[in-house]
CSV table of N, CA, C and O in Angstrom, one decimal:
chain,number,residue,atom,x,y,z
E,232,UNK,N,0.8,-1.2,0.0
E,232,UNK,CA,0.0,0.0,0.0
E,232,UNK,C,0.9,1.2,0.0
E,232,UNK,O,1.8,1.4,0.8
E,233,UNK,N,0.7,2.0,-0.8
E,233,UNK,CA,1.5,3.5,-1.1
E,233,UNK,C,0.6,4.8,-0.1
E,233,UNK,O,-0.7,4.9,-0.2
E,234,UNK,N,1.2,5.3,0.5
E,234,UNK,CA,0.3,6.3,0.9
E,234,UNK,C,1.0,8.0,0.7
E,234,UNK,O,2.1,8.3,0.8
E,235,UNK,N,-0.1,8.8,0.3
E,235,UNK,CA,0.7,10.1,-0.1
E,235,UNK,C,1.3,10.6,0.6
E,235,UNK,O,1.1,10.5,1.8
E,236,UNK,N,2.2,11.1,0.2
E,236,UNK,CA,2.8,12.4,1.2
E,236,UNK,C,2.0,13.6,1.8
E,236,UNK,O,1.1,14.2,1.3
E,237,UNK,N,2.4,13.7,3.1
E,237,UNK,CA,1.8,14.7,3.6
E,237,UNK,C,1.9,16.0,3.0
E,237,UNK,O,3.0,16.2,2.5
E,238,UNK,N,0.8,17.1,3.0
E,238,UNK,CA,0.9,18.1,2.9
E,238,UNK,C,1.1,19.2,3.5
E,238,UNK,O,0.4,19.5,4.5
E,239,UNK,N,2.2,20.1,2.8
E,239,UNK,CA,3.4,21.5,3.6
E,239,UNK,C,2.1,22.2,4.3
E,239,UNK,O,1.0,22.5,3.9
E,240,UNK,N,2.5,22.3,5.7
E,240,UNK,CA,1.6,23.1,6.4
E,240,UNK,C,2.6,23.9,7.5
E,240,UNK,O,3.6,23.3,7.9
E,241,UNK,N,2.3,25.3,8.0
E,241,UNK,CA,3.2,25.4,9.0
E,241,UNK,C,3.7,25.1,9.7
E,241,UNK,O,2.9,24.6,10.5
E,242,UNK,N,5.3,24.9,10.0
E,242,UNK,CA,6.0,24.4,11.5
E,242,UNK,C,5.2,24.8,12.9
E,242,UNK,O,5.0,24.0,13.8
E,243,UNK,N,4.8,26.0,12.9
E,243,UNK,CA,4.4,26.6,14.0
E,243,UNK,C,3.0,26.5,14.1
E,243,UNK,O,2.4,27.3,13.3
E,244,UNK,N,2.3,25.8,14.7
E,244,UNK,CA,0.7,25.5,15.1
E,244,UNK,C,0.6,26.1,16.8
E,244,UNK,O,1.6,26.2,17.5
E,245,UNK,N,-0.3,26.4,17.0
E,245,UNK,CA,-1.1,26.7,18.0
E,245,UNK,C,-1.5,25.5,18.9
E,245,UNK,O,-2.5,24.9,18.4
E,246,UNK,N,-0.9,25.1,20.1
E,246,UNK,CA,-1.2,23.9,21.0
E,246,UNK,C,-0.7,22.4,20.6
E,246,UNK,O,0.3,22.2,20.0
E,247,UNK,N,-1.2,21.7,20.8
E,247,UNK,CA,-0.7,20.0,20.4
E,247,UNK,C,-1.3,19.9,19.3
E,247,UNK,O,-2.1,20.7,18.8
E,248,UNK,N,-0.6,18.5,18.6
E,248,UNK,CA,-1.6,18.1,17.6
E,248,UNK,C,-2.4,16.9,18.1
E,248,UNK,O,-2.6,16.4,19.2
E,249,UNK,N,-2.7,16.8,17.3
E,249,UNK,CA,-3.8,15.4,17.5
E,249,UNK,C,-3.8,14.4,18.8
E,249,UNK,O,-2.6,14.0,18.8
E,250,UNK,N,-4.3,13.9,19.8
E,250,UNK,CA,-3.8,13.6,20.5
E,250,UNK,C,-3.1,11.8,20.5
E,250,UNK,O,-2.2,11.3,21.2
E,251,UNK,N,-3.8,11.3,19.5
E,251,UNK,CA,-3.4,10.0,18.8
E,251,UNK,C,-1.8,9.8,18.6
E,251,UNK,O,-1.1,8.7,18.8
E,252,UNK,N,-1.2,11.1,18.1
E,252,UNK,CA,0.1,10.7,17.3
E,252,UNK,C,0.7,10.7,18.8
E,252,UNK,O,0.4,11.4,19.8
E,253,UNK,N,2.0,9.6,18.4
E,253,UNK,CA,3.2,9.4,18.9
E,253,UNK,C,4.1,8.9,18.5
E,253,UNK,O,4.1,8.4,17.4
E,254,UNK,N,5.5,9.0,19.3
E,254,UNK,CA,6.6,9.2,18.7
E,254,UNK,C,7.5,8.7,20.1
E,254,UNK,O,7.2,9.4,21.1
E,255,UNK,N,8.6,7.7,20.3
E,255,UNK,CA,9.5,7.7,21.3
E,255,UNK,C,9.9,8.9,22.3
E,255,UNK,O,10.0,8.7,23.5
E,256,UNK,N,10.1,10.1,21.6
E,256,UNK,CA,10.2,10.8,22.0
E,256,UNK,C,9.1,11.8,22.9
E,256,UNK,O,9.4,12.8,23.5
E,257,UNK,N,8.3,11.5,22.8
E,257,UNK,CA,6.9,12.0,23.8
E,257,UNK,C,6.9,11.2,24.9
E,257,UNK,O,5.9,11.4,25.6
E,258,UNK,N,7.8,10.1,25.4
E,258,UNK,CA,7.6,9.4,27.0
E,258,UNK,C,9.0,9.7,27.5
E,258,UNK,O,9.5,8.9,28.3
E,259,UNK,N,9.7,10.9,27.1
E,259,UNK,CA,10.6,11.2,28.2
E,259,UNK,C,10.9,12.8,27.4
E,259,UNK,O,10.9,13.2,26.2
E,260,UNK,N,11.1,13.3,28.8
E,260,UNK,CA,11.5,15.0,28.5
E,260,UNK,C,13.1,15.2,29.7
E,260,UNK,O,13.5,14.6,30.7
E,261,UNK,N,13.5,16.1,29.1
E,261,UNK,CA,14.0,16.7,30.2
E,261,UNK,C,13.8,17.9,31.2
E,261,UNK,O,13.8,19.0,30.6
E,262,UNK,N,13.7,17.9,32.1
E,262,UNK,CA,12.9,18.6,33.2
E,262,UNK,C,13.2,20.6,32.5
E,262,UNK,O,12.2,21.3,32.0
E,263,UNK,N,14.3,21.0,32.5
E,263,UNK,CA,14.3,22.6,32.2
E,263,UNK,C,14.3,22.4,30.5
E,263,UNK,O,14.9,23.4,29.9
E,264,UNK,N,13.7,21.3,29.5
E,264,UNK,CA,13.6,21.6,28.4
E,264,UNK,C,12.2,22.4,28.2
E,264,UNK,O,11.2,22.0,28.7
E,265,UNK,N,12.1,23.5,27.5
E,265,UNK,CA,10.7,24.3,27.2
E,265,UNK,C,10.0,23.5,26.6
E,265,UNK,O,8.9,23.1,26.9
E,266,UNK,N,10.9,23.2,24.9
E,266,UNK,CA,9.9,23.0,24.0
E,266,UNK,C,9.2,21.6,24.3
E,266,UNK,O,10.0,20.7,24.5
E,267,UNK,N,8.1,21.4,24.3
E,267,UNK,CA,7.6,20.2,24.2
E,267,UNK,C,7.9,18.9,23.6
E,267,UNK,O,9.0,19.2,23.1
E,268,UNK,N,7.7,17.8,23.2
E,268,UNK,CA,8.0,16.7,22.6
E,268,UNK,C,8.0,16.9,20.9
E,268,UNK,O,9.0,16.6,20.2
E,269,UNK,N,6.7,17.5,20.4
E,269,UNK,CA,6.0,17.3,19.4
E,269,UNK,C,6.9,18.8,18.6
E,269,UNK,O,6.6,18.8,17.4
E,270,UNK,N,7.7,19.8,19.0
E,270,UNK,CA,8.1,20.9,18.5
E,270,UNK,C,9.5,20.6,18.6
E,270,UNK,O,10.3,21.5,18.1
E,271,UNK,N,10.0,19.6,19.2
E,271,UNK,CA,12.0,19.4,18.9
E,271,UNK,C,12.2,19.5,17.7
E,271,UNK,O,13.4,20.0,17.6
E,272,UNK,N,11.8,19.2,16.2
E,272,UNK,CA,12.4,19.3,15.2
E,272,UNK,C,13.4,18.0,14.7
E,272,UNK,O,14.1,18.0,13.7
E,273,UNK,N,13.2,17.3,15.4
E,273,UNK,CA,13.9,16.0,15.1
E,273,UNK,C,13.9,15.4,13.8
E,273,UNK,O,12.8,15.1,13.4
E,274,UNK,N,14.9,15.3,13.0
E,274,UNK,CA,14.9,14.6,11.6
E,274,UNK,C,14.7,13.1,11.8
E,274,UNK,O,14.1,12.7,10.8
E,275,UNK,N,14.9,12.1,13.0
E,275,UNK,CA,15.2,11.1,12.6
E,275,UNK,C,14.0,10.1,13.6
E,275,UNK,O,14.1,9.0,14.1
E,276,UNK,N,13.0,11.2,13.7
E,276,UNK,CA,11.8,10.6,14.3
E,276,UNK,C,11.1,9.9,13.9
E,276,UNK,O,11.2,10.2,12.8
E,277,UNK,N,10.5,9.2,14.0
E,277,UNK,CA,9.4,8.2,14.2
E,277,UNK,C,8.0,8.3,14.4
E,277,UNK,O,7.9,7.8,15.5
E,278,UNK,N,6.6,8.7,14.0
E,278,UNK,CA,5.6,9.2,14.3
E,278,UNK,C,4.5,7.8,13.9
E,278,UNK,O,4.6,7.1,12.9
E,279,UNK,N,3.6,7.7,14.7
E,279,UNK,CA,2.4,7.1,14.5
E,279,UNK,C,1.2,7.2,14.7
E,279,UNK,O,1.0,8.3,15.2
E,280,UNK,N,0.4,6.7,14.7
E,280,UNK,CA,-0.8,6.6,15.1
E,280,UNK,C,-1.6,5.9,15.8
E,280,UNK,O,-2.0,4.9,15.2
E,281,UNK,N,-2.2,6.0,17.1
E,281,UNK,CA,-2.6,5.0,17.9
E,281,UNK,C,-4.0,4.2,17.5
E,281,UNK,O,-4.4,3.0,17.6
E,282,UNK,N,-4.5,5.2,17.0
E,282,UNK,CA,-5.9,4.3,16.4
E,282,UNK,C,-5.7,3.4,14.9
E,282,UNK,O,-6.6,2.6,14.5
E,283,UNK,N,-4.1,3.4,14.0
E,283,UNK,CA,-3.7,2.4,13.1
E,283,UNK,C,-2.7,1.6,13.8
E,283,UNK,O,-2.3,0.5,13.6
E,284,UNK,N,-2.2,2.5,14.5
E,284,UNK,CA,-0.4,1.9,14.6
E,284,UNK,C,0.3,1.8,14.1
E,284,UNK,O,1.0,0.8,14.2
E,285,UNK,N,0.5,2.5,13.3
E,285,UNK,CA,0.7,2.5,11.6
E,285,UNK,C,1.5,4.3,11.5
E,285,UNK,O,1.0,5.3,12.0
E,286,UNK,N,2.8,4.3,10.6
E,286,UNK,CA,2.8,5.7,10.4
E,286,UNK,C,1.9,6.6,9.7
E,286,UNK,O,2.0,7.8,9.6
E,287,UNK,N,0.4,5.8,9.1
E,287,UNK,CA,-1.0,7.0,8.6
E,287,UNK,C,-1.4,6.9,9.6
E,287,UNK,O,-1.4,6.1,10.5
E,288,UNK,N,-2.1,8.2,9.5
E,288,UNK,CA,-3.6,7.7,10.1
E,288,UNK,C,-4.6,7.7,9.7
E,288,UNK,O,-4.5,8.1,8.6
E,289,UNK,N,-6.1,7.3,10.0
E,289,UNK,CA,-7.2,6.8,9.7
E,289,UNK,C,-7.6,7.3,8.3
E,289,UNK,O,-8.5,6.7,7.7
E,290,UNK,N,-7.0,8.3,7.8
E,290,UNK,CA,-7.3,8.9,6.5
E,290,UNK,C,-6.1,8.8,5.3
E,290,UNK,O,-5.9,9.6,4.4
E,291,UNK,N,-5.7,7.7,5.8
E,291,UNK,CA,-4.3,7.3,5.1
E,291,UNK,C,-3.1,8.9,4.9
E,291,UNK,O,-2.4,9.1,3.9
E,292,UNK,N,-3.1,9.3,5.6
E,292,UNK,CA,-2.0,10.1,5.3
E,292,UNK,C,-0.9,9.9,6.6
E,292,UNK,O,-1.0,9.5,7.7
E,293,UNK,N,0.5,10.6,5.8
E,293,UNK,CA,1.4,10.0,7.0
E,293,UNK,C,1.0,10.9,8.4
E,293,UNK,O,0.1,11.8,8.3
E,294,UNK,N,1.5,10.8,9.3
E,294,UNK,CA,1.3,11.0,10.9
E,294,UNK,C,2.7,11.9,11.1
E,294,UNK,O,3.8,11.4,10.8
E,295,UNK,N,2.5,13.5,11.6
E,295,UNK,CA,3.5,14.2,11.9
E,295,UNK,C,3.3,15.2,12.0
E,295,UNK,O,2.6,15.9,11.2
E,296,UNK,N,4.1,15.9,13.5
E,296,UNK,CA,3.7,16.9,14.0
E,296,UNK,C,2.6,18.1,13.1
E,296,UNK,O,1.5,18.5,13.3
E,297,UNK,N,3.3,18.4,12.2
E,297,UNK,CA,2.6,19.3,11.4
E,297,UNK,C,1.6,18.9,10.5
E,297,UNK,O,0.8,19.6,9.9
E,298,UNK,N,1.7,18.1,10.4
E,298,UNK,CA,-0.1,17.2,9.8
E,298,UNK,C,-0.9,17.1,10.4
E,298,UNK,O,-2.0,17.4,10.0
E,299,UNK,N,-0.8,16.8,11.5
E,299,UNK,CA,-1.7,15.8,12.9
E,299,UNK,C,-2.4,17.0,13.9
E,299,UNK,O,-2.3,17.0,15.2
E,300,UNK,N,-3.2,18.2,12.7
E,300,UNK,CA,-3.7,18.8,13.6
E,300,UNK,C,-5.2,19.7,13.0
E,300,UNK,O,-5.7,19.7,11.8
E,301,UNK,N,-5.6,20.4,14.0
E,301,UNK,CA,-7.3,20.5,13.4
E,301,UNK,C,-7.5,21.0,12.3
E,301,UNK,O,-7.3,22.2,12.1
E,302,UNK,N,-8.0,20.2,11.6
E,302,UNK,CA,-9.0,20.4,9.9
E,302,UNK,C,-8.5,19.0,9.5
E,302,UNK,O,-9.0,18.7,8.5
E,303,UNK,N,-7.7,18.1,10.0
E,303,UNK,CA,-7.2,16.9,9.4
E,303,UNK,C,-8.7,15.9,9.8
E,303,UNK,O,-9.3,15.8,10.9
E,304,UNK,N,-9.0,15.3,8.3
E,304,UNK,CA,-10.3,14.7,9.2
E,304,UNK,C,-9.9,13.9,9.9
E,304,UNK,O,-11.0,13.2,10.0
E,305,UNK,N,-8.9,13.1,10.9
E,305,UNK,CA,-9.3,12.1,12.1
E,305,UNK,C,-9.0,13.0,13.0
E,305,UNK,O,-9.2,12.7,14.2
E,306,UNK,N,-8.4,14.1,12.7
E,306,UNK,CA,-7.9,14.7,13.9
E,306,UNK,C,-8.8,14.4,14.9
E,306,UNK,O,-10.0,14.4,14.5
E,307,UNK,N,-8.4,14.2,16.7
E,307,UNK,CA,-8.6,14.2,17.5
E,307,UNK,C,-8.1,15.4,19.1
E,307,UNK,O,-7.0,15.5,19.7
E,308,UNK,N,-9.3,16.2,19.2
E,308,UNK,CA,-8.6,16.9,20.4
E,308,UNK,C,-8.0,16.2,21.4
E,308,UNK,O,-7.7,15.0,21.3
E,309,UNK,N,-7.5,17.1,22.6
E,309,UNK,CA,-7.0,16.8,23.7
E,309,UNK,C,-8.3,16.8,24.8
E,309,UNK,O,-9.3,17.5,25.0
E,310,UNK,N,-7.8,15.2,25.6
E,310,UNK,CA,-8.9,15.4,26.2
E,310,UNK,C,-9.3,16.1,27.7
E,310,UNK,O,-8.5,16.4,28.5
E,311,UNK,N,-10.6,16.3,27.8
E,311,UNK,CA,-10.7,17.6,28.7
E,311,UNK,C,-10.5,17.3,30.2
E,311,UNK,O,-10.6,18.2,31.1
């Protein structure tokens, strides 16, 4: 199965993305690091999706910080 490439959207979003995606890097931080998990910039990350497990998600596209956020249709808020 081929799936498209995601589409160029800004680096800089407003809050989390989706709350589905993950990545190794979101279960450990360093205590005086600011930026969050999802905003390091990492080239050599790893992202998926908890409702495929799979690098898409539910709408076949790849899973990543700057995808995985609201207007994407699976997107998922954070919960309250």
């Amino acid at each position: 199965m081929s799936y498209p490439l995601p589409q160029a959207q800004p680096q800089q979003a407003n809050g989390p993305p989706c709350r589905m995606l993950r990545t190794k890097t979101a279960f450990g931080f360093i205590e005086d690091d600011e930026a969050p998990w999802y905003d390091n910039g990492s080239t050599t990350a790893v992202y998926w999706c908890l409702g495929t497990m799979e690098t898409a998600g539910l709408d076949d596209q790849y899973c990543h910080p700057t995808t995985c956020r609201p207007g994407r249709l699976c997107y998922q808020d954070e919960l309250e």
